[in-house]
PDB file of C-alpha atoms in Angstrom:
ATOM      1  CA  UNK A 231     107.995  35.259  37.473  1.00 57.00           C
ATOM      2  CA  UNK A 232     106.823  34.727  33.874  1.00 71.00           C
ATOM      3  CA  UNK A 233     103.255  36.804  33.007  1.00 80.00           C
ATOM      4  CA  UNK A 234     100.439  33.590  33.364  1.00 80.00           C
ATOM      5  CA  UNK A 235      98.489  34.632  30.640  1.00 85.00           C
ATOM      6  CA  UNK A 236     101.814  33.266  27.957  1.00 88.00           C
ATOM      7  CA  UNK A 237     101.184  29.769  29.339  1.00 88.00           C
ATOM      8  CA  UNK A 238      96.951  30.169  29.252  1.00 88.00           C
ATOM      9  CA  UNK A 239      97.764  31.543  25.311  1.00 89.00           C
ATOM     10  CA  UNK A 240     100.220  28.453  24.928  1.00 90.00           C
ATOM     11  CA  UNK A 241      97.742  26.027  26.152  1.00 90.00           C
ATOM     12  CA  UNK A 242      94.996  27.421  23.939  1.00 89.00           C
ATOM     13  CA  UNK A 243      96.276  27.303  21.292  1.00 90.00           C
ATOM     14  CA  UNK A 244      97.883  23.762  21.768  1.00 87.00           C
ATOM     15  CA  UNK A 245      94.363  22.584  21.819  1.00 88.00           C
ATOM     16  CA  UNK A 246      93.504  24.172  19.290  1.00 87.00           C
ATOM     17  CA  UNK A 247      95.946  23.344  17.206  1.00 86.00           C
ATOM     18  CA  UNK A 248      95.204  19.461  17.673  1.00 84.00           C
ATOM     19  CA  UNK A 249      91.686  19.915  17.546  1.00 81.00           C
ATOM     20  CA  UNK A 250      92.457  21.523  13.791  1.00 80.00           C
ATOM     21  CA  UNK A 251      94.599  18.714  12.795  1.00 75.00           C
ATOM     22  CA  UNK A 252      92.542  15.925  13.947  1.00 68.00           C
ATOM     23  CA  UNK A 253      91.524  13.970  10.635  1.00 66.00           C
ATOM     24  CA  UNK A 254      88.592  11.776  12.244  1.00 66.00           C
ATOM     25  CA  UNK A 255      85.814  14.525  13.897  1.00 65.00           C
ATOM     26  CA  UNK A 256      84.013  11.581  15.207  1.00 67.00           C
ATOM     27  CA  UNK A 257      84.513  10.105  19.022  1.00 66.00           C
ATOM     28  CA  UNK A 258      87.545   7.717  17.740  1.00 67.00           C
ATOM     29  CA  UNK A 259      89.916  11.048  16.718  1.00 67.00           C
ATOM     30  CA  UNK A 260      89.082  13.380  19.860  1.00 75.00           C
ATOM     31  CA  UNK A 261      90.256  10.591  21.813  1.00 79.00           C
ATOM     32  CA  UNK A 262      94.007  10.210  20.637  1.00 82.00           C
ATOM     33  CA  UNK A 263      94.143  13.931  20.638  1.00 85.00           C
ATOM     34  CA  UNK A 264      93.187  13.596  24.518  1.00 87.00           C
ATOM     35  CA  UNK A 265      95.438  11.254  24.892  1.00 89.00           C
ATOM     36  CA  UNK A 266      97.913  13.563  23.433  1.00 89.00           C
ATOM     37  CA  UNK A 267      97.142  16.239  25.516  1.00 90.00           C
ATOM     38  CA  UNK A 268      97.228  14.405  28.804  1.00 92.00           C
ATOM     39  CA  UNK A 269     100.931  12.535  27.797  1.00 92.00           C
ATOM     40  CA  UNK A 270     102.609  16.098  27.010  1.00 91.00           C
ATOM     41  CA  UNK A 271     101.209  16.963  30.318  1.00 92.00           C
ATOM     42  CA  UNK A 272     102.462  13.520  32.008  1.00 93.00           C
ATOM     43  CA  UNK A 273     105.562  14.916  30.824  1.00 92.00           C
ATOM     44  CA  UNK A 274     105.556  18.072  31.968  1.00 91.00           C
ATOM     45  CA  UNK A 275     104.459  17.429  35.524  1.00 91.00           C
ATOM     46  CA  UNK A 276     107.959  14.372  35.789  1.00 90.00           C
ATOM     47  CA  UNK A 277     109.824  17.260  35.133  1.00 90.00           C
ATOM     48  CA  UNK A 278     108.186  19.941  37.932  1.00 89.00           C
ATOM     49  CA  UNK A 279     108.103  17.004  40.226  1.00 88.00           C
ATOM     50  CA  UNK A 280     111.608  16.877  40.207  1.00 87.00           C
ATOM     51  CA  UNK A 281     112.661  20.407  39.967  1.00 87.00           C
ATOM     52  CA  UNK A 282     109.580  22.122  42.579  1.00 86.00           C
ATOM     53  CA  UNK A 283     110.278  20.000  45.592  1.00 84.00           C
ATOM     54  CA  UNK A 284     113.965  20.376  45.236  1.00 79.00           C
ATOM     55  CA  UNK A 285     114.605  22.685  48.877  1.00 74.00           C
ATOM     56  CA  UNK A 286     111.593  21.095  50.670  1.00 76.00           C
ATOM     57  CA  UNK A 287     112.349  18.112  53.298  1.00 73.00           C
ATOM     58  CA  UNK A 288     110.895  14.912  52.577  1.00 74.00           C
ATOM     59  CA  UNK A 289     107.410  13.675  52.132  1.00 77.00           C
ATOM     60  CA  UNK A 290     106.372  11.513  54.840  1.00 74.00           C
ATOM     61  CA  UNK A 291     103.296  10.077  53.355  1.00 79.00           C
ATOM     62  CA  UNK A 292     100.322  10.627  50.790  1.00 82.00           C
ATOM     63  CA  UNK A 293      98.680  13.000  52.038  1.00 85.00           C
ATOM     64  CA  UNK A 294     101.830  15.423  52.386  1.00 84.00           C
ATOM     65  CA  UNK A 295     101.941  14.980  48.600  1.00 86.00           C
ATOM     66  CA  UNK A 296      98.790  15.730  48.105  1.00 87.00           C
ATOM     67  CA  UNK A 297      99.144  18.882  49.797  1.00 87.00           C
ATOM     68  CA  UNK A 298     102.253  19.869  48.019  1.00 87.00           C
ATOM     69  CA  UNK A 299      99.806  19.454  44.242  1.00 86.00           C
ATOM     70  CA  UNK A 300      97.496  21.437  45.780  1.00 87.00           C
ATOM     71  CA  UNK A 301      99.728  24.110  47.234  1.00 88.00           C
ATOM     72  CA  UNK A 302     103.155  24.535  45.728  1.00 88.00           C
ATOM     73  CA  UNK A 303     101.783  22.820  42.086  1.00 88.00           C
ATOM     74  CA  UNK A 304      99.174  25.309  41.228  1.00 89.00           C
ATOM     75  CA  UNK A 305     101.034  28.077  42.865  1.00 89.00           C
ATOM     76  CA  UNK A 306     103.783  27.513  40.711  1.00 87.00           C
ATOM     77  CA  UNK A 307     101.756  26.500  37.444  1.00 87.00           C
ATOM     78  CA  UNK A 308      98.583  28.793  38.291  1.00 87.00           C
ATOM     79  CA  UNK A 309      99.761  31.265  40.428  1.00 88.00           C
ATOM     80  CA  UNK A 310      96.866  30.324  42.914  1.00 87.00           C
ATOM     81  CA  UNK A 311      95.933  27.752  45.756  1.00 88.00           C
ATOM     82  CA  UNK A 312      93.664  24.760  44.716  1.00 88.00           C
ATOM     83  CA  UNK A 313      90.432  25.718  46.834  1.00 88.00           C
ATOM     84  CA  UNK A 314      89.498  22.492  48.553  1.00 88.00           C
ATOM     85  CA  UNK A 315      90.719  19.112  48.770  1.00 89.00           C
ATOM     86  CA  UNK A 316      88.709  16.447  50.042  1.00 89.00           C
ATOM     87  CA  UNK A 317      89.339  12.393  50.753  1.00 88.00           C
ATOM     88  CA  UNK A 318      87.750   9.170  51.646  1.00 86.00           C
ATOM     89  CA  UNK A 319      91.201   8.100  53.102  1.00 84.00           C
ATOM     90  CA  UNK A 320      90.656   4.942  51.132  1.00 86.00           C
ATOM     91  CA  UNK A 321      93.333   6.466  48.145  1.00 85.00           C
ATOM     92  CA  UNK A 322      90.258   8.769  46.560  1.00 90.00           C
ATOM     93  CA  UNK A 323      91.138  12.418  46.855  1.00 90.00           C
ATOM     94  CA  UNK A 324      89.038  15.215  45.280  1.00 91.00           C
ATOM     95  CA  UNK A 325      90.386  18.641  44.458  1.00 90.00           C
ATOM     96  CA  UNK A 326      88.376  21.029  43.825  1.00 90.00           C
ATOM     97  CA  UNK A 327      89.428  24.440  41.679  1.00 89.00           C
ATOM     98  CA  UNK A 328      86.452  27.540  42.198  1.00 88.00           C
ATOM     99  CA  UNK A 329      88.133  29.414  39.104  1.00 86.00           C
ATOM    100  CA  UNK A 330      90.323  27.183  36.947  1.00 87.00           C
ATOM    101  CA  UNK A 331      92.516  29.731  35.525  1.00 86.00           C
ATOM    102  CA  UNK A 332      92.329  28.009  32.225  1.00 84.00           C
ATOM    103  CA  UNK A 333      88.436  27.991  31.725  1.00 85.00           C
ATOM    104  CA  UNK A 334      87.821  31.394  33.417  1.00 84.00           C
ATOM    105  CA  UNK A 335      88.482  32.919  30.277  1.00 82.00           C
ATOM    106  CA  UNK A 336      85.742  30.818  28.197  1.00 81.00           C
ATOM    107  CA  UNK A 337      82.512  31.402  29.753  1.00 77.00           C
ATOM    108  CA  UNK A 338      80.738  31.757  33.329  1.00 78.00           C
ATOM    109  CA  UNK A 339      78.038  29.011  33.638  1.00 76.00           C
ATOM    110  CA  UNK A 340      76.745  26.493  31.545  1.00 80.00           C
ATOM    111  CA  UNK A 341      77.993  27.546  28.065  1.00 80.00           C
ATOM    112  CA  UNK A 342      80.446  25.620  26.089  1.00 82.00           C
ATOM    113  CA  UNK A 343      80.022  22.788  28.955  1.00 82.00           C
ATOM    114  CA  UNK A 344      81.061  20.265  26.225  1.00 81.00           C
ATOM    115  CA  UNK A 345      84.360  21.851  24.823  1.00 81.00           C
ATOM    116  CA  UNK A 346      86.085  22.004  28.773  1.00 84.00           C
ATOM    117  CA  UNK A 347      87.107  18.396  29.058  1.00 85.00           C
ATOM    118  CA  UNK A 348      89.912  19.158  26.255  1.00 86.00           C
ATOM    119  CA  UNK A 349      90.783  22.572  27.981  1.00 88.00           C
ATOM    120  CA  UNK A 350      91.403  19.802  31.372  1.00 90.00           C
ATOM    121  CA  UNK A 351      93.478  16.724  29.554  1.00 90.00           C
ATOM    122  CA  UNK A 352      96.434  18.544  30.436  1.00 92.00           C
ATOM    123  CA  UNK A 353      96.356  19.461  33.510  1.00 92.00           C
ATOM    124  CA  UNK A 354      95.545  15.776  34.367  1.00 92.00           C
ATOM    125  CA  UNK A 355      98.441  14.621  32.608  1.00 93.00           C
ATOM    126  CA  UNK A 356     100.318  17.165  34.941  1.00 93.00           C
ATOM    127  CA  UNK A 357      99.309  15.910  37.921  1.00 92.00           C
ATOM    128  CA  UNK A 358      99.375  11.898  36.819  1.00 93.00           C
ATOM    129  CA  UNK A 359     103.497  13.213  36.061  1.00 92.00           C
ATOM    130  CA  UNK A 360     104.409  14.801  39.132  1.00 91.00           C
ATOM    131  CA  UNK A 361     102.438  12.391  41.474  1.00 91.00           C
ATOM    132  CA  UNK A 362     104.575   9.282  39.509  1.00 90.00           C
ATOM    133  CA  UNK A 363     107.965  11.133  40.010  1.00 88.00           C
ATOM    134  CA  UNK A 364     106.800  11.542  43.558  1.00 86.00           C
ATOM    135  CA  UNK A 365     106.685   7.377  43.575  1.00 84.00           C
ATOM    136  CA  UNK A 366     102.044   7.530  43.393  1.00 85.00           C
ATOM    137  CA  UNK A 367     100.699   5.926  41.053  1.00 88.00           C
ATOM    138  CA  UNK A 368      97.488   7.456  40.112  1.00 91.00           C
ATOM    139  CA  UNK A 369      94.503   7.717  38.034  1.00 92.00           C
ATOM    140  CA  UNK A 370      93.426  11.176  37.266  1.00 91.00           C
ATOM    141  CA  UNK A 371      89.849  12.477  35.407  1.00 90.00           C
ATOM    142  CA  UNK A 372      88.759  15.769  35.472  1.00 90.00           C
ATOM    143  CA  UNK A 373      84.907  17.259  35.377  1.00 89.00           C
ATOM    144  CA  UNK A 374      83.281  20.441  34.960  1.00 88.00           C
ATOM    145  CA  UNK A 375      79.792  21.000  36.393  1.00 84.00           C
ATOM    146  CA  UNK A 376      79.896  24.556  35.773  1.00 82.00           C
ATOM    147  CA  UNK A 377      82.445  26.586  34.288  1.00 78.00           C
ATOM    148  CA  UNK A 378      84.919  27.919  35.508  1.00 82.00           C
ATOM    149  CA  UNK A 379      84.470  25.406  38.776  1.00 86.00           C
ATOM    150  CA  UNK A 380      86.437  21.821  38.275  1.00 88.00           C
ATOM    151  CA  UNK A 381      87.302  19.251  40.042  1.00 90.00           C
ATOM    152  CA  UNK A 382      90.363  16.641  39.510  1.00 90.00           C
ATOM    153  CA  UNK A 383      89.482  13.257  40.975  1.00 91.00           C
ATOM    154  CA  UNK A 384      92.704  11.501  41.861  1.00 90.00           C
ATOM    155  CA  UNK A 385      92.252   7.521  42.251  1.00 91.00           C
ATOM    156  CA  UNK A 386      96.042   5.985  43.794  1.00 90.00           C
ATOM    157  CA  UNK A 387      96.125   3.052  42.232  1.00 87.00           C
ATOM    158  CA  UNK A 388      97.858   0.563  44.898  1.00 80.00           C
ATOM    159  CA  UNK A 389     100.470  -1.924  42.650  1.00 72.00           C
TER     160      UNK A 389
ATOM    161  CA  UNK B 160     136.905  15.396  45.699  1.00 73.00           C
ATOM    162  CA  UNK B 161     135.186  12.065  44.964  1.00 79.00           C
ATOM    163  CA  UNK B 162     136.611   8.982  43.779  1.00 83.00           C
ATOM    164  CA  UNK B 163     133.452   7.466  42.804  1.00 85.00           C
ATOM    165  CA  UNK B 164     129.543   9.236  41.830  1.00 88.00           C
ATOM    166  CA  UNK B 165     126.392   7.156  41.405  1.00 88.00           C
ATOM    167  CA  UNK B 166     122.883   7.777  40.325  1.00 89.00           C
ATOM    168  CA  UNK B 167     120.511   5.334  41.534  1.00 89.00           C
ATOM    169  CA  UNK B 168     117.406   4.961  40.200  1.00 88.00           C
ATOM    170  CA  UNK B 169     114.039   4.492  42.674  1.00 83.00           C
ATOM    171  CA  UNK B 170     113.638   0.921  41.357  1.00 85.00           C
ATOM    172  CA  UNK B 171     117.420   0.553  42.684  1.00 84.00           C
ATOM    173  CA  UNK B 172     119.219   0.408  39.088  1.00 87.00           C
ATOM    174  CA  UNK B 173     122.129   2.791  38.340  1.00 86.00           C
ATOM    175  CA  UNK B 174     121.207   5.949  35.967  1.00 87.00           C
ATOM    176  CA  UNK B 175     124.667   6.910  35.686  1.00 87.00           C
ATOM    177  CA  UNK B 176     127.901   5.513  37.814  1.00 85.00           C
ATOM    178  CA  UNK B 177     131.646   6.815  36.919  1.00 85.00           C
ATOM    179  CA  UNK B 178     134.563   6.254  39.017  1.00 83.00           C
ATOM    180  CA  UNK B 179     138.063   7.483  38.490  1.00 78.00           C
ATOM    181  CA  UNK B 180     140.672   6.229  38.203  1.00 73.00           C
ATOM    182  CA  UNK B 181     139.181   3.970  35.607  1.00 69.00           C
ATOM    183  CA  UNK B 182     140.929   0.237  36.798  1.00 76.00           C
ATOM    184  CA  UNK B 183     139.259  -0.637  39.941  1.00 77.00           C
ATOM    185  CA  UNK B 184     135.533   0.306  38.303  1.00 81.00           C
ATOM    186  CA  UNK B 185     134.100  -3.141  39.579  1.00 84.00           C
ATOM    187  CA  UNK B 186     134.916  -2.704  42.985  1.00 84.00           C
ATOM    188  CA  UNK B 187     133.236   0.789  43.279  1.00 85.00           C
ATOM    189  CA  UNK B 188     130.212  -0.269  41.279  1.00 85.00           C
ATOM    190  CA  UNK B 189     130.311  -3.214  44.232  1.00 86.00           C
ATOM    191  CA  UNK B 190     130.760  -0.555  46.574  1.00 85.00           C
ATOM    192  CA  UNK B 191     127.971   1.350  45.511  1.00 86.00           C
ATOM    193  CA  UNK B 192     125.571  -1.639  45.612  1.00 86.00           C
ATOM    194  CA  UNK B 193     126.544  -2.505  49.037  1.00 87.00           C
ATOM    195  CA  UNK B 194     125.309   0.936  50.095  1.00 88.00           C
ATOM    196  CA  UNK B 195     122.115   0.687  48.972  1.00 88.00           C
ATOM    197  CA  UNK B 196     121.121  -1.603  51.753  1.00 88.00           C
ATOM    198  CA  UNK B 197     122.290   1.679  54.348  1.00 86.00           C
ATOM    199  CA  UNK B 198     120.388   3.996  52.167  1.00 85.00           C
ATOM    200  CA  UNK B 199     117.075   1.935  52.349  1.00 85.00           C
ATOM    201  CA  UNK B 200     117.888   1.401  56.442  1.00 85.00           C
ATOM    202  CA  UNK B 201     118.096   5.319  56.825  1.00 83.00           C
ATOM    203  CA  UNK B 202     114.867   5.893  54.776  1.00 80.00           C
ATOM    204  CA  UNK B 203     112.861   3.440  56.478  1.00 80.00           C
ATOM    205  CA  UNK B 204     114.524   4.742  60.153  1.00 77.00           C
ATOM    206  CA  UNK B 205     113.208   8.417  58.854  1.00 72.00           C
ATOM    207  CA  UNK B 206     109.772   6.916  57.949  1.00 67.00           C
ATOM    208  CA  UNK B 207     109.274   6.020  61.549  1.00 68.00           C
ATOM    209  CA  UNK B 208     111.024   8.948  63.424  1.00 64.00           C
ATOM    210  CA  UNK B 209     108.379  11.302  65.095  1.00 53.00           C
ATOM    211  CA  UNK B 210     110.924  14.065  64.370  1.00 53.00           C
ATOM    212  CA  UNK B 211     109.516  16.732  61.967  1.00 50.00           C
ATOM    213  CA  UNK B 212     112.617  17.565  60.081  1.00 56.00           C
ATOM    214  CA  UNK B 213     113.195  14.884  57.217  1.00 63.00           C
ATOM    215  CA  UNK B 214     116.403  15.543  55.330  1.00 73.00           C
ATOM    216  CA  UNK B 215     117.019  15.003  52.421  1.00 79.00           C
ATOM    217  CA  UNK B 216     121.172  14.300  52.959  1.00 81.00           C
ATOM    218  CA  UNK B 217     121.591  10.849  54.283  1.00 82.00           C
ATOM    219  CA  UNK B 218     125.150  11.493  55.489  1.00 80.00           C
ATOM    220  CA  UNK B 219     128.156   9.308  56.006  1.00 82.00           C
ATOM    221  CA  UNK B 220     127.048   5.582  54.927  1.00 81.00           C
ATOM    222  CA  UNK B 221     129.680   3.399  56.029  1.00 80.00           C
ATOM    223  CA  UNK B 222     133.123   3.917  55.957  1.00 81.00           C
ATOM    224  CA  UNK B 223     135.821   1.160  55.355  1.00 80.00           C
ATOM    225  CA  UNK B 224     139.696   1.150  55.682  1.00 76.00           C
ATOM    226  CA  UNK B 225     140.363   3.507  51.958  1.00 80.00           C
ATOM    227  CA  UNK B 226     137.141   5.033  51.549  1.00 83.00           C
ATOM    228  CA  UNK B 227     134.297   6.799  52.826  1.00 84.00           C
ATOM    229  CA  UNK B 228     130.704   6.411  51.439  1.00 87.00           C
ATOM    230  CA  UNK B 229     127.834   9.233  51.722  1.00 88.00           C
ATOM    231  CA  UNK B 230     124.577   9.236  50.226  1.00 88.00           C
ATOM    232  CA  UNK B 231     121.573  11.294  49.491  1.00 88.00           C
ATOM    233  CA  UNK B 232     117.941  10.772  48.604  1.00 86.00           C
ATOM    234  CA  UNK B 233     115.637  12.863  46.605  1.00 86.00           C
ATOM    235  CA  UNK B 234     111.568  13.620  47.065  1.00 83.00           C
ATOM    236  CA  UNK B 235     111.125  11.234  44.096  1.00 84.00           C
ATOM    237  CA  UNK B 236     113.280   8.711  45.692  1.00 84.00           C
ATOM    238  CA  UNK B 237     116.137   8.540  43.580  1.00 87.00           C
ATOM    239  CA  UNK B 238     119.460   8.109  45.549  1.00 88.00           C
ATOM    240  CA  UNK B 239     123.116   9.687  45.037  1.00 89.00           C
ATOM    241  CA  UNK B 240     125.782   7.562  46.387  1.00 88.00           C
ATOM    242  CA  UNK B 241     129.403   9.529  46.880  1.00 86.00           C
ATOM    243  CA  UNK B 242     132.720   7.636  47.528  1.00 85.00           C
ATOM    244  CA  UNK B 243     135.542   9.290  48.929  1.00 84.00           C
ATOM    245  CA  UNK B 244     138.834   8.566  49.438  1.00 80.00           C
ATOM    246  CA  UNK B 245     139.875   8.750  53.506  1.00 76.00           C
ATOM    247  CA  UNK B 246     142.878  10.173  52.999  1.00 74.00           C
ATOM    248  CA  UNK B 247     141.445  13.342  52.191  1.00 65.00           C
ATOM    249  CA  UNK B 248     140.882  14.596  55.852  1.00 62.00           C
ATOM    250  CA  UNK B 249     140.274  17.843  54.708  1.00 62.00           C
ATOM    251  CA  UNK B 250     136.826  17.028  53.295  1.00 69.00           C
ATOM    252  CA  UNK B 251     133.882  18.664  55.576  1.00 78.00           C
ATOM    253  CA  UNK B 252     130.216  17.963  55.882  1.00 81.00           C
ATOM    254  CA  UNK B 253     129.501  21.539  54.108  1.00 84.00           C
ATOM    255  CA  UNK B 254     131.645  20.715  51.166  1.00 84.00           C
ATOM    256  CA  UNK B 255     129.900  17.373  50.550  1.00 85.00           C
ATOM    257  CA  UNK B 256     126.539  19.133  51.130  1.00 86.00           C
ATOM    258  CA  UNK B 257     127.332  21.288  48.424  1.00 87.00           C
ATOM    259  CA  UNK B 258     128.686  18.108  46.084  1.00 87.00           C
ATOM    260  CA  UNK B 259     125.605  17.240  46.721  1.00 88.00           C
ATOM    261  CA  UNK B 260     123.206  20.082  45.981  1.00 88.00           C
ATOM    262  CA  UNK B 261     125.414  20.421  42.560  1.00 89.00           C
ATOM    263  CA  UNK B 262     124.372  16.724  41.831  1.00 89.00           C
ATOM    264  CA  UNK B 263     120.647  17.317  42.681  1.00 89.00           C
ATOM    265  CA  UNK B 264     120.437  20.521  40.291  1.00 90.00           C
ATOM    266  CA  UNK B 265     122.374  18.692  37.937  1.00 90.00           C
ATOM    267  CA  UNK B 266     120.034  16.009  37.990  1.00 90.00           C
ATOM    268  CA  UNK B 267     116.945  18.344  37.759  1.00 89.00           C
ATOM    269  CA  UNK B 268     117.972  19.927  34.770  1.00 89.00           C
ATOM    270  CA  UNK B 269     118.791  16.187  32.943  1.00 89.00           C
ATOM    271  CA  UNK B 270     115.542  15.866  33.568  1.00 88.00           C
ATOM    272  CA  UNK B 271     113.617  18.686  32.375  1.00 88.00           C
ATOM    273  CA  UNK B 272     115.623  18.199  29.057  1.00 88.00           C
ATOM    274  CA  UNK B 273     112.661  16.826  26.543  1.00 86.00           C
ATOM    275  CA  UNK B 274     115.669  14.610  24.750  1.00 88.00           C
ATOM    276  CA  UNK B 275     115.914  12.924  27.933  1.00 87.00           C
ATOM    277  CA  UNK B 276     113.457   9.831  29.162  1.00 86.00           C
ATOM    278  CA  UNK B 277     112.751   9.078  32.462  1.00 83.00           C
ATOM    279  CA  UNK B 278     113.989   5.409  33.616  1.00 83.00           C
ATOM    280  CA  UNK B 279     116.915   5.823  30.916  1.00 86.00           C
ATOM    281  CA  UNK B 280     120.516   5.799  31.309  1.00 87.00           C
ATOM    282  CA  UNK B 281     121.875   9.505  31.940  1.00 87.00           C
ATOM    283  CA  UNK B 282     124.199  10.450  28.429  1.00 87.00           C
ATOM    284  CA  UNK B 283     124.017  14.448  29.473  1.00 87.00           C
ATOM    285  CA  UNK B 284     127.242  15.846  28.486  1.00 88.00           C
ATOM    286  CA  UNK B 285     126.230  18.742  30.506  1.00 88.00           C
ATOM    287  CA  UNK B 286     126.118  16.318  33.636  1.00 89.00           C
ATOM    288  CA  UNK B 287     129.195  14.925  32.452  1.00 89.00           C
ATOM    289  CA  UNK B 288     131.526  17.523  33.061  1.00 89.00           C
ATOM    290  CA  UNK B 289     130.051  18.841  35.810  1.00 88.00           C
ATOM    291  CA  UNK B 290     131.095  14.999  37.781  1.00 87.00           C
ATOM    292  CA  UNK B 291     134.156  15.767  35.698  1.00 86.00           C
ATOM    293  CA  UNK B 292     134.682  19.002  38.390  1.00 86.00           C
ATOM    294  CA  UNK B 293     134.005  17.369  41.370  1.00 81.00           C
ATOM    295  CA  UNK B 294     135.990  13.935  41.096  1.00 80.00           C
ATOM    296  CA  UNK B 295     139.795  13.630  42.335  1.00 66.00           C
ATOM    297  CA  UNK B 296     142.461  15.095  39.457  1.00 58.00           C
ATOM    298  CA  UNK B 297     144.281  11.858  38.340  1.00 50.00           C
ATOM    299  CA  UNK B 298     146.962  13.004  35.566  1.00 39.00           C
TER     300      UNK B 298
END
């Protein structure tokens, strides 16, 4: 099993490296490079939810999915369980991370609140991905109230 | 060995279909289509089964007078369809389990190649050859 910290250097400096290029500082620029972000990770999560459920029996609904994000996902991606999961069984599901492994590294509390939502694009991206190869169509958005806590509000969006 | 490999799609539109030999292509890819209707019977029959184990091999479709039919179905709902020829008794549930499994791994790694978009037709020479293996030797 690769080391976790390569893919926490990879990320950083994938953000970084956007962040540098982005010609227009203002609102307009930061969101394409979001938008970036969160289709690389869209991407990335097709392919691991193709290739992670591959010896597992079928899902038999939503919530089973769910489950599998929460456990197998960030096992695989974070080496670590997502901490809670919570729904209003009406398609809204709330997962909730104590120590994101990708903001524990920044800052413990209130500093540098503003700079996580770039640090989060792609990990919403990844779950968007691997929930749409699963055949859920979703809505992801991420917030921080205090690093490293996060939670990942997943909205199914019914067709 | 298979006469005839399909990759179906979840919105039910072929990926990648090859049959061998090459003459007869229409009535596999008519084959094929026909099974679909079994594969979405199964999968709804599993939906409502209280039984805890779901798996993921469909088995035997429907067989007809020359040829055998056996699918499979995927977490993200994308189907392999197998034809076989009936003549070839010696074929057991194991080996096309394995066919199978190949086909699924295959598949993965098309996927995780970044060339490759999801929804498009399959081109992988990779995946090629290894359908190449598994299908009947016709000199």
């Amino acid at each position: 099993m690769a080391d976790p910290a390569l893919f926490e250097f990879l990320h950083t400096e994938m953000v970084a490296e956007l962040w540098a290029q982005d010609p227009d500082p203002g609102p307009g620029g930061q969101k394409t490079s979001l938008l970036v972000l969160e289709g690389m990770g869209f991407r990335v999560g097709q392919a691991l939810g193709e290739r992670l459920p591959r010896e597992m029996l079928a899902f038999r609904e939503e919530l089973d999915v769910l489950k599998f994000l929460c456990k197998d996902l960030w096992v695989a991606v974070f080496h670590k369980q997502m901490d809670s999961l919570r729904t209003n069984h009406q398609g809204t599901y709330v997962l909730q991370d104590n120590s994101f492994p990708l903001l524990v590294r920044m800052a413990s509390g209130l500093q540098y609140l503003e700079e996580a939502p770039k640090f989060l694009a792609f990990t919403c991206g990844l779950l968007r991905g691997t929930l749409s190869t699963l055949g859920v169509k979703s809505l992801v958005t991420a917030s921080v109230a205090a690093l490293p806590a996060c939670k990942f509000q997943v909205v199914i969006q019914k067709p | 060995m298979a006469v005839c490999v399909a990759v179906i799609a979840k919105e039910n539109y072929p990926l990648y279909i090859r049959s061998v030999p090459t003459e007869n292509e229409l009535k596999f890819h008519y084959m094929v289509h026909t099974s679909l209707d079994v594969v979405d019977e199964k999968i709804s029959a599993m939906g409502k089964a209280l039984v805890d184990q779901r798996e993921l091999y469909l088995g035997l479709l429907y067989p007809t007078e020359d040829y055998k039919v056996y699918g499979y179905v995927t977490n993200s709902k994308v189907k392999f369809v197998m034809v076989v020829d009936s003549s070839n008794t010696a074929l057991r549930d194991n080996e096309i389990r394995s066919m199978f499994r190949k086909l699924h791994n295959s598949y993965t790694d098309v996927m995780c190649n970044p060339f490759y978009n999801p929804g498009d037709r399959i081109q992988s020479r990779a995946f090629d050859g290894m359908v190449t293996s598994m299908m009947i030797q016709v000199c």
